GROMACS .gro file of C-alpha atoms in nm:
model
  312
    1UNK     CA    1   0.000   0.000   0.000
    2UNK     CA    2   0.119   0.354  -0.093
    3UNK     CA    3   0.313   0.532   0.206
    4UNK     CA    4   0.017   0.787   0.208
    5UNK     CA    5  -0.273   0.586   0.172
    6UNK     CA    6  -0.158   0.366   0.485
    7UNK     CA    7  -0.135   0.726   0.669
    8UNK     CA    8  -0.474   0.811   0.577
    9UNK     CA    9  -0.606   0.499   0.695
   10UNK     CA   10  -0.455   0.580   1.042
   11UNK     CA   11  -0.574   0.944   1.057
   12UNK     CA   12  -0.942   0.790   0.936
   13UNK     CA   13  -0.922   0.503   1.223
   14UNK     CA   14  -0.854   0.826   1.501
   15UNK     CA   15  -1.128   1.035   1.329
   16UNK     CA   16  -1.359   0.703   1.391
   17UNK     CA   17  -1.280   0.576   1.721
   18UNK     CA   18  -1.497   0.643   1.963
   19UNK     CA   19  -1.379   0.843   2.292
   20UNK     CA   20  -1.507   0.621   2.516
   21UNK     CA   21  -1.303   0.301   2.656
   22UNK     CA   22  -1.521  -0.020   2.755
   23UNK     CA   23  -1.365  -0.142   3.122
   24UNK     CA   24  -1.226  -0.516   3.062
   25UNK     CA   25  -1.219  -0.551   3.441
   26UNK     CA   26  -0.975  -0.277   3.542
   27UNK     CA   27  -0.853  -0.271   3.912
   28UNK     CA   28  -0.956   0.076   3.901
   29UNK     CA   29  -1.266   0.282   3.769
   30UNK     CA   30  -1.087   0.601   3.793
   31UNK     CA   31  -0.914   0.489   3.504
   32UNK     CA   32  -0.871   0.781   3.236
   33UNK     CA   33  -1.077   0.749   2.954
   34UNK     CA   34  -0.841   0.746   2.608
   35UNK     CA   35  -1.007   1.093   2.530
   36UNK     CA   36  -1.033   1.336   2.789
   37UNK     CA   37  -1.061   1.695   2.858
   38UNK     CA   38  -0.738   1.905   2.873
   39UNK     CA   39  -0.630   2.249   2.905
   40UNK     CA   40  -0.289   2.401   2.930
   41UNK     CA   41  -0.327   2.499   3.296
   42UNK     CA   42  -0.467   2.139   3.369
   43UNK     CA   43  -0.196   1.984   3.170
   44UNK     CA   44   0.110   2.112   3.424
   45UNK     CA   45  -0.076   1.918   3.678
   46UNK     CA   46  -0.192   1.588   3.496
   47UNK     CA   47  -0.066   1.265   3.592
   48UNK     CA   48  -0.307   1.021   3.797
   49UNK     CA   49   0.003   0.830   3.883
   50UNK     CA   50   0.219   1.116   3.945
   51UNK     CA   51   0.255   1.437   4.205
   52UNK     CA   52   0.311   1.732   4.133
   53UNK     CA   53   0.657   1.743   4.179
   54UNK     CA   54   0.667   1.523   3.905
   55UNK     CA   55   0.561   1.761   3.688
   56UNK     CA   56   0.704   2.043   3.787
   57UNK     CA   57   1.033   1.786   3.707
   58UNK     CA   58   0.906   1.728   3.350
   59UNK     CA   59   0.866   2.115   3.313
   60UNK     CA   60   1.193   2.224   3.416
   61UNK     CA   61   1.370   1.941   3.190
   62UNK     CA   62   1.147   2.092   2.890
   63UNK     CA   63   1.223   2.469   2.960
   64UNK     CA   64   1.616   2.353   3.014
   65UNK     CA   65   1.669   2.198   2.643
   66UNK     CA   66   1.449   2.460   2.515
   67UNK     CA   67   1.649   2.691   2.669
   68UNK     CA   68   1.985   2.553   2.540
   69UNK     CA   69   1.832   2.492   2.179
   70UNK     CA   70   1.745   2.872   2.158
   71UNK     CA   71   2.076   2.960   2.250
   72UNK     CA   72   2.226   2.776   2.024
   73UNK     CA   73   1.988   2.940   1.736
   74UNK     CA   74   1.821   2.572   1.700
   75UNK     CA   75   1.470   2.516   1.714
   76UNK     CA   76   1.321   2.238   1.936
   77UNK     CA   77   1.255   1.898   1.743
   78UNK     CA   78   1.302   1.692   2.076
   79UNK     CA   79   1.009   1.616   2.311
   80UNK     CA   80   1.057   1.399   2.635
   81UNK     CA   81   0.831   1.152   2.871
   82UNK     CA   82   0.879   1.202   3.252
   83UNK     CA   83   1.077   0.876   3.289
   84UNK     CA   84   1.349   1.032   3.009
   85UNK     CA   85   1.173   0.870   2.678
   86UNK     CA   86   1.236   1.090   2.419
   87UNK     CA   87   1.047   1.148   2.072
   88UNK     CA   88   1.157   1.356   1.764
   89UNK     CA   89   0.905   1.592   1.577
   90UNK     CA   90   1.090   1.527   1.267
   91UNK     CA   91   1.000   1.219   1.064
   92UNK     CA   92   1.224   0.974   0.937
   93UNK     CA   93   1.400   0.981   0.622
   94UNK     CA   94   1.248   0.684   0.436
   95UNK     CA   95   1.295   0.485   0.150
   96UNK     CA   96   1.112   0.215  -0.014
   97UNK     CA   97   1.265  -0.149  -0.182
   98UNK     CA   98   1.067  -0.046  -0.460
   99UNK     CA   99   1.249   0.223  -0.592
  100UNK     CA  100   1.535   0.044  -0.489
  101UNK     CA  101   1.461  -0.238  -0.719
  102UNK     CA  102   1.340   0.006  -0.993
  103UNK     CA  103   1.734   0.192  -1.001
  104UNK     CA  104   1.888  -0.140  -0.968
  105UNK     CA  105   1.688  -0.340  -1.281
  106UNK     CA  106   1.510  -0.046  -1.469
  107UNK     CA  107   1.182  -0.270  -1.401
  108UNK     CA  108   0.871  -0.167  -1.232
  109UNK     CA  109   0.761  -0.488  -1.007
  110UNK     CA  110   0.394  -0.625  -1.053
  111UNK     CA  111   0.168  -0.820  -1.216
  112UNK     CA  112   0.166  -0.912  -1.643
  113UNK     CA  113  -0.030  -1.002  -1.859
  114UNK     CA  114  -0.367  -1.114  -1.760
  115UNK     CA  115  -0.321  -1.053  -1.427
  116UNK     CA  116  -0.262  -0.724  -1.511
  117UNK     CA  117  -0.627  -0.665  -1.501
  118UNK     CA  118  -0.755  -0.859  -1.190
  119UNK     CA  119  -0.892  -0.609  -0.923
  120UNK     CA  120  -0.995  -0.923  -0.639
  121UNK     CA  121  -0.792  -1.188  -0.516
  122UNK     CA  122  -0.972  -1.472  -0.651
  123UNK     CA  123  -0.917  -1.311  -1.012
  124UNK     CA  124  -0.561  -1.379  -0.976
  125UNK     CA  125  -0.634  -1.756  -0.823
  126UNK     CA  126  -0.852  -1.799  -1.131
  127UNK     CA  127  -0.586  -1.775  -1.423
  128UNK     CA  128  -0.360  -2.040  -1.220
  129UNK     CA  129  -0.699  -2.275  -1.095
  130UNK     CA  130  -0.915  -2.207  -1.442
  131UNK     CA  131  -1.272  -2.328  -1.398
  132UNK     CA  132  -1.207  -2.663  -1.671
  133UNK     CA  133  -0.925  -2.736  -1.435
  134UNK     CA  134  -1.163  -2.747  -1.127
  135UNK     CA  135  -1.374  -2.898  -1.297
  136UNK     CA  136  -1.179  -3.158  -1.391
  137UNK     CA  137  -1.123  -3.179  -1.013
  138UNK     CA  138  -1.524  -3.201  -0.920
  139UNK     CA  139  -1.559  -3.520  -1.235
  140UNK     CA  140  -1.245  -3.746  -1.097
  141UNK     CA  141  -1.397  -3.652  -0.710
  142UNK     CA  142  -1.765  -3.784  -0.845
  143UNK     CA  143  -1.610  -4.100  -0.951
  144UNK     CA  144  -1.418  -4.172  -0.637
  145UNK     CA  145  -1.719  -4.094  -0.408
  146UNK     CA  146  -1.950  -4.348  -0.638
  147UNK     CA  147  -1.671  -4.608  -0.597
  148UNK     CA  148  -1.692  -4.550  -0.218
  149UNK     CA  149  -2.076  -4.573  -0.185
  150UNK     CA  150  -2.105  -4.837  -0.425
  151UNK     CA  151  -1.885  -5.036  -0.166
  152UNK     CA  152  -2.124  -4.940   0.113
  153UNK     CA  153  -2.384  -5.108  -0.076
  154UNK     CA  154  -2.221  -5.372  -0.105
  155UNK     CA  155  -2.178  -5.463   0.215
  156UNK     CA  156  -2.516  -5.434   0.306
  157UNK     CA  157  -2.435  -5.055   0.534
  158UNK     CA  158  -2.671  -4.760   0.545
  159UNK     CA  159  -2.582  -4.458   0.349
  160UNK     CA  160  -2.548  -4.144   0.605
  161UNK     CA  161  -2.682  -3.817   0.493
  162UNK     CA  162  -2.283  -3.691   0.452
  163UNK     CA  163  -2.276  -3.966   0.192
  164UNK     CA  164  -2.343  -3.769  -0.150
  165UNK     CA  165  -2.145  -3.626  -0.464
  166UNK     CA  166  -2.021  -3.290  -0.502
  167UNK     CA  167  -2.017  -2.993  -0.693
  168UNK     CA  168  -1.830  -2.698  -0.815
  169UNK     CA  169  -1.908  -2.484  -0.574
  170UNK     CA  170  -1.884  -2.711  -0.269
  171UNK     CA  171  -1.534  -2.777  -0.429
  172UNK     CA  172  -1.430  -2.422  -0.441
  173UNK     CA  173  -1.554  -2.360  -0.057
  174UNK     CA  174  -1.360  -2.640   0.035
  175UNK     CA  175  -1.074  -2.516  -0.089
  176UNK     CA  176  -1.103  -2.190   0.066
  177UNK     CA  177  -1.129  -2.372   0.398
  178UNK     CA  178  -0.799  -2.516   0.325
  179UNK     CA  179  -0.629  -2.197   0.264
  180UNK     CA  180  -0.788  -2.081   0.580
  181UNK     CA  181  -0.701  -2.361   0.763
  182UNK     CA  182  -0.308  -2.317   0.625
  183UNK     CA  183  -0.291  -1.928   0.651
  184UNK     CA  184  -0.377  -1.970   1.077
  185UNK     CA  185  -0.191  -2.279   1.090
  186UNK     CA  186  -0.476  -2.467   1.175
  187UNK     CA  187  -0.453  -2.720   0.921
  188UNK     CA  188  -0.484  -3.033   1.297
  189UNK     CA  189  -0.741  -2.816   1.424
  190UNK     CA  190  -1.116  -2.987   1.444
  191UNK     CA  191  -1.343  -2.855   1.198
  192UNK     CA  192  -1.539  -2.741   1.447
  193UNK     CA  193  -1.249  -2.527   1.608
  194UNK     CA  194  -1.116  -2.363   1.351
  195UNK     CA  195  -1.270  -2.047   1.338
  196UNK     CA  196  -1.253  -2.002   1.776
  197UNK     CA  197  -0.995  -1.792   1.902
  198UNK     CA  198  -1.112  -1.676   2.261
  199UNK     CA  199  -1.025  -1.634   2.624
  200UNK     CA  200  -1.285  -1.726   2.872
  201UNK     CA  201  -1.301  -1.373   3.074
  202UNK     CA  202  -1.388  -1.513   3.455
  203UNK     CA  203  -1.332  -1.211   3.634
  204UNK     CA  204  -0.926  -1.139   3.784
  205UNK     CA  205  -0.676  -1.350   3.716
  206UNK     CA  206  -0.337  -1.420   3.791
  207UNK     CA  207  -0.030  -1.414   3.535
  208UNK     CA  208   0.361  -1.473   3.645
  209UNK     CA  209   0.471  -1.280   3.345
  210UNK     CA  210   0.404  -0.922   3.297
  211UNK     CA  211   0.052  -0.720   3.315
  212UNK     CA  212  -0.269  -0.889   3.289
  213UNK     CA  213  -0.325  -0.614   2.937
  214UNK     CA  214   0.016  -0.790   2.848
  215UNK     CA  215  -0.032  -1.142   2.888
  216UNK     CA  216  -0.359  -1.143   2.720
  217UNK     CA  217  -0.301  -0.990   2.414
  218UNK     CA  218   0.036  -1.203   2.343
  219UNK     CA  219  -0.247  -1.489   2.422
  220UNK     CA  220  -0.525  -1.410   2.214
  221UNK     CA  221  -0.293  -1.328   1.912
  222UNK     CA  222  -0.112  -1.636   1.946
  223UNK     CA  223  -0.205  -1.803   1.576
  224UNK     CA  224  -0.098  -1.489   1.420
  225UNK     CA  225   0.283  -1.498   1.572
  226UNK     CA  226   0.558  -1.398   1.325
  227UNK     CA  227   0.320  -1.313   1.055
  228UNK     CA  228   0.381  -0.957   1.027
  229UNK     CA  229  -0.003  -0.865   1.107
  230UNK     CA  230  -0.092  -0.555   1.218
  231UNK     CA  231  -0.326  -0.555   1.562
  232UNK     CA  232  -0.592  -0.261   1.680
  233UNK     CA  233  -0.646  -0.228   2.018
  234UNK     CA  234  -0.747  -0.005   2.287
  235UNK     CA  235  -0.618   0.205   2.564
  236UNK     CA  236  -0.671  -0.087   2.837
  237UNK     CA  237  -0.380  -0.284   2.605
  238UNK     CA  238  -0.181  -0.013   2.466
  239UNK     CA  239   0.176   0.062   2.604
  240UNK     CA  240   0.501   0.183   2.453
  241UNK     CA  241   0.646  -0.110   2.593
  242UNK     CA  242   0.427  -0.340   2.434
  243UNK     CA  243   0.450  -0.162   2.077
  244UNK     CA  244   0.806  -0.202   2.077
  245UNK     CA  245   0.838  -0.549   2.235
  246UNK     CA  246   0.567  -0.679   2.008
  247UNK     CA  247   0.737  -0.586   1.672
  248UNK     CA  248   1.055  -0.799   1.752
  249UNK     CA  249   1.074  -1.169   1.771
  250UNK     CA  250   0.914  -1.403   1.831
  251UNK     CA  251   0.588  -1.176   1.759
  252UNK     CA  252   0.642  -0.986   1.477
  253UNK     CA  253   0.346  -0.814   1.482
  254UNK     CA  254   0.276  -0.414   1.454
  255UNK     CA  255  -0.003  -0.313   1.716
  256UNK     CA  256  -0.224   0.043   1.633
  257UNK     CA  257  -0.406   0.198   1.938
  258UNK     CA  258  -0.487   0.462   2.154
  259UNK     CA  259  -0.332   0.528   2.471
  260UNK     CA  260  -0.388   0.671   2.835
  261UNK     CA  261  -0.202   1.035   2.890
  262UNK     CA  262  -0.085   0.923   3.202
  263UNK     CA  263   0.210   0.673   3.048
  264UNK     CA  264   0.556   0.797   3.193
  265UNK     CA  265   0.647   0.773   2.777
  266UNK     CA  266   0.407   1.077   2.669
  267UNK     CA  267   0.550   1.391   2.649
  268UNK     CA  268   0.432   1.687   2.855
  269UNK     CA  269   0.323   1.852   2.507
  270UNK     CA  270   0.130   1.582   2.375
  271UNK     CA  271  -0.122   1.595   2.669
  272UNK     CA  272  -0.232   1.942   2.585
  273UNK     CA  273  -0.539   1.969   2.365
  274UNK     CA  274  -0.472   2.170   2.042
  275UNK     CA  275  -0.701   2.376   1.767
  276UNK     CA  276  -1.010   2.155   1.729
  277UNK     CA  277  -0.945   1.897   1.454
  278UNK     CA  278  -0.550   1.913   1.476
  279UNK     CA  279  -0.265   1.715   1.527
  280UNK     CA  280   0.009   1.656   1.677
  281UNK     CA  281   0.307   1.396   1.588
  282UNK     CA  282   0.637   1.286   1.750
  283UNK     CA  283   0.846   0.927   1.665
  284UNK     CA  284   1.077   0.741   1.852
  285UNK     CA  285   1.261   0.502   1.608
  286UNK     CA  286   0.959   0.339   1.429
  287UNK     CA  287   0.680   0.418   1.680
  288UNK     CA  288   0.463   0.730   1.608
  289UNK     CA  289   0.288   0.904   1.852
  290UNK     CA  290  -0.039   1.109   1.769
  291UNK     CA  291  -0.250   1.361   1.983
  292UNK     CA  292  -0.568   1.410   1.811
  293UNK     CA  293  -0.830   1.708   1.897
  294UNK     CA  294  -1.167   1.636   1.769
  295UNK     CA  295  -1.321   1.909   1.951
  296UNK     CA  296  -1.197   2.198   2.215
  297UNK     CA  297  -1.006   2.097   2.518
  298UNK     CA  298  -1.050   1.761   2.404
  299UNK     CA  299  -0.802   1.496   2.298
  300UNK     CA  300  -0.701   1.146   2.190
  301UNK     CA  301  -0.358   0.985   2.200
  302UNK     CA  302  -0.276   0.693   1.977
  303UNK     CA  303   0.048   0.555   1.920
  304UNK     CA  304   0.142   0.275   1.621
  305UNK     CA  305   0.419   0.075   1.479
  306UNK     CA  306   0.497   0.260   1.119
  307UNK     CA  307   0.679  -0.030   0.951
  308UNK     CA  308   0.933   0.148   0.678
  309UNK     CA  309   1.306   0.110   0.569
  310UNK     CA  310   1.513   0.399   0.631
  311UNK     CA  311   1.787   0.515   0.513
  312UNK     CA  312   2.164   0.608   0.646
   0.00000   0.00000   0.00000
């Protein structure tokens, strides 16, 4: 997908989401909400896990480096969390295989020929599985069943209603199912099974490793492990921590989602609400951090993996 096009469908994703965060069974209700209102003066003193001291910490770190910057003539591009984690408002050079393969071979990659033209996926299964070919695969199927029930007759057994000849398009479902089966690596699983992936919720529970959040979304995402997937969640999930511990291995997966102000990793500035319908952005290697303001003294904070190449 185009570098802007998977932007947009970020910035559309924010303008969606709804302010309000369902409680999974918090140890808390006075929880913040992933949207809440901010002003400036309420900002300086925002932290539910925090004092005030805290703050006034954060604030004299800021005014410090912006101090320094100015008299150096530079202008601040540095933003830092409370426990030291810093972001830069400048985004990353980046630079796409693409256009690295285009300089090397002079050839633009994708599809020829016929498959030049296919818009869905199953156009492009179609030239390689043409409908004579699975067709072919339906008549040599009808003969094997009638050799099978013809042997049940035989020996005097009762035909059960699963007992019958196929068709085309039984034959192309069933071949979907094995692609799904393959693509979750499910291809043991029961039948029946295949399409469950759920935690029984029974109220609190213990975990040795890490946060409850934590240890259930590694759980629940388990089948997808290593595939590169990208996973939306919400605030009671979403940690800097987790972004950047999901994205190595053995997890490989890029995780999208707001997340609570009060996270030692969000910068003083990103807690204030801006202009209505504004944003803000800061990165940290390939995180991005966005403060969204979809109406006065109101805000949302979502951070997500941005998975690009950059260059020296």
């Amino acid at each position: 997908m185009p570098y802007n096009l998977r932007k947009n469908r970020v910035l559309n994703y924010l303008l969606r989401k709804d302010c309000e965060v369902d409680d999974f069974g918090s140890d808390s209700d006075a929880d913040e909400d992933a949207c809440e209102v901010m002003s400036e003066e309420e900002a300086e003193s925002d932290s539910s896990d925090s004092s005030d001291a805290d703050v006034q910490i954060s604030l004299t770190r800021k005014r410090a480096l912006e101090a320094s910057l100015r008299k150096s003539g530079r202008l601040v591009s540095i933003l830092i969390g409370k426990n030291g984690y810093t972001w830069s408002l400048k985004f990353p050079n980046r630079s796409s295989d693409r256009s690295q393969v285009r300089s090397r071979t002079g050839l633009t990659p994708g599809p020829i020929n016929e498959a030049a033209n296919c818009n869905e996926i199953h156009e492009y299964w179609e030239i390689l599985f043409t409908e004579k070919i699975c067709q072919l695969v339906v008549d040599y199927t009808y003969l094997k069943i009638q050799l099978v029930l013809d042997e049940i007759s035989k020996t005097g057994n009762t035909l059960q209603t699963y007992h019958h000849t196929t068709d085309l398009v039984e034959m192309n479902a069933f071949i979907g199912l094995l692609y799904h089966a393959e693509m979750w690596k499910a291809n043991h699983v029961d039948p029946k099974h295949v399409f469950i992936n759920a935690i029984p919720y029974k109220g609190k529970i213990q975990v040795k490793d890490g946060l409850i959040p934590e240890y259930l979304l590694r759980k629940v995402t388990e089948p997808i492990h290593g595939t590169h997937h990208s996973v939306t969640c919400d605030s009671w999930f979403t940690t800097i921590p987790l972004i950047e511990k999901m994205q190595k291995q053995p997890y490989d997966l890029t995780i999208t989602g707001t997340i609570r102000s009060n996270k030692k990793e969000i910068p003083l500035e990103m807690k204030i609400a801006g202009e209505e319908r504004t944003a803000k952005y800061c990165h940290h290697d390939s995180i991005t951090l966005v403060s969204w303001t979809p109406k006065k003294k109101k805000k949302c904070i979502s951070g997500f993996f941005l998975p690009t190449i950059y260059s020296n």
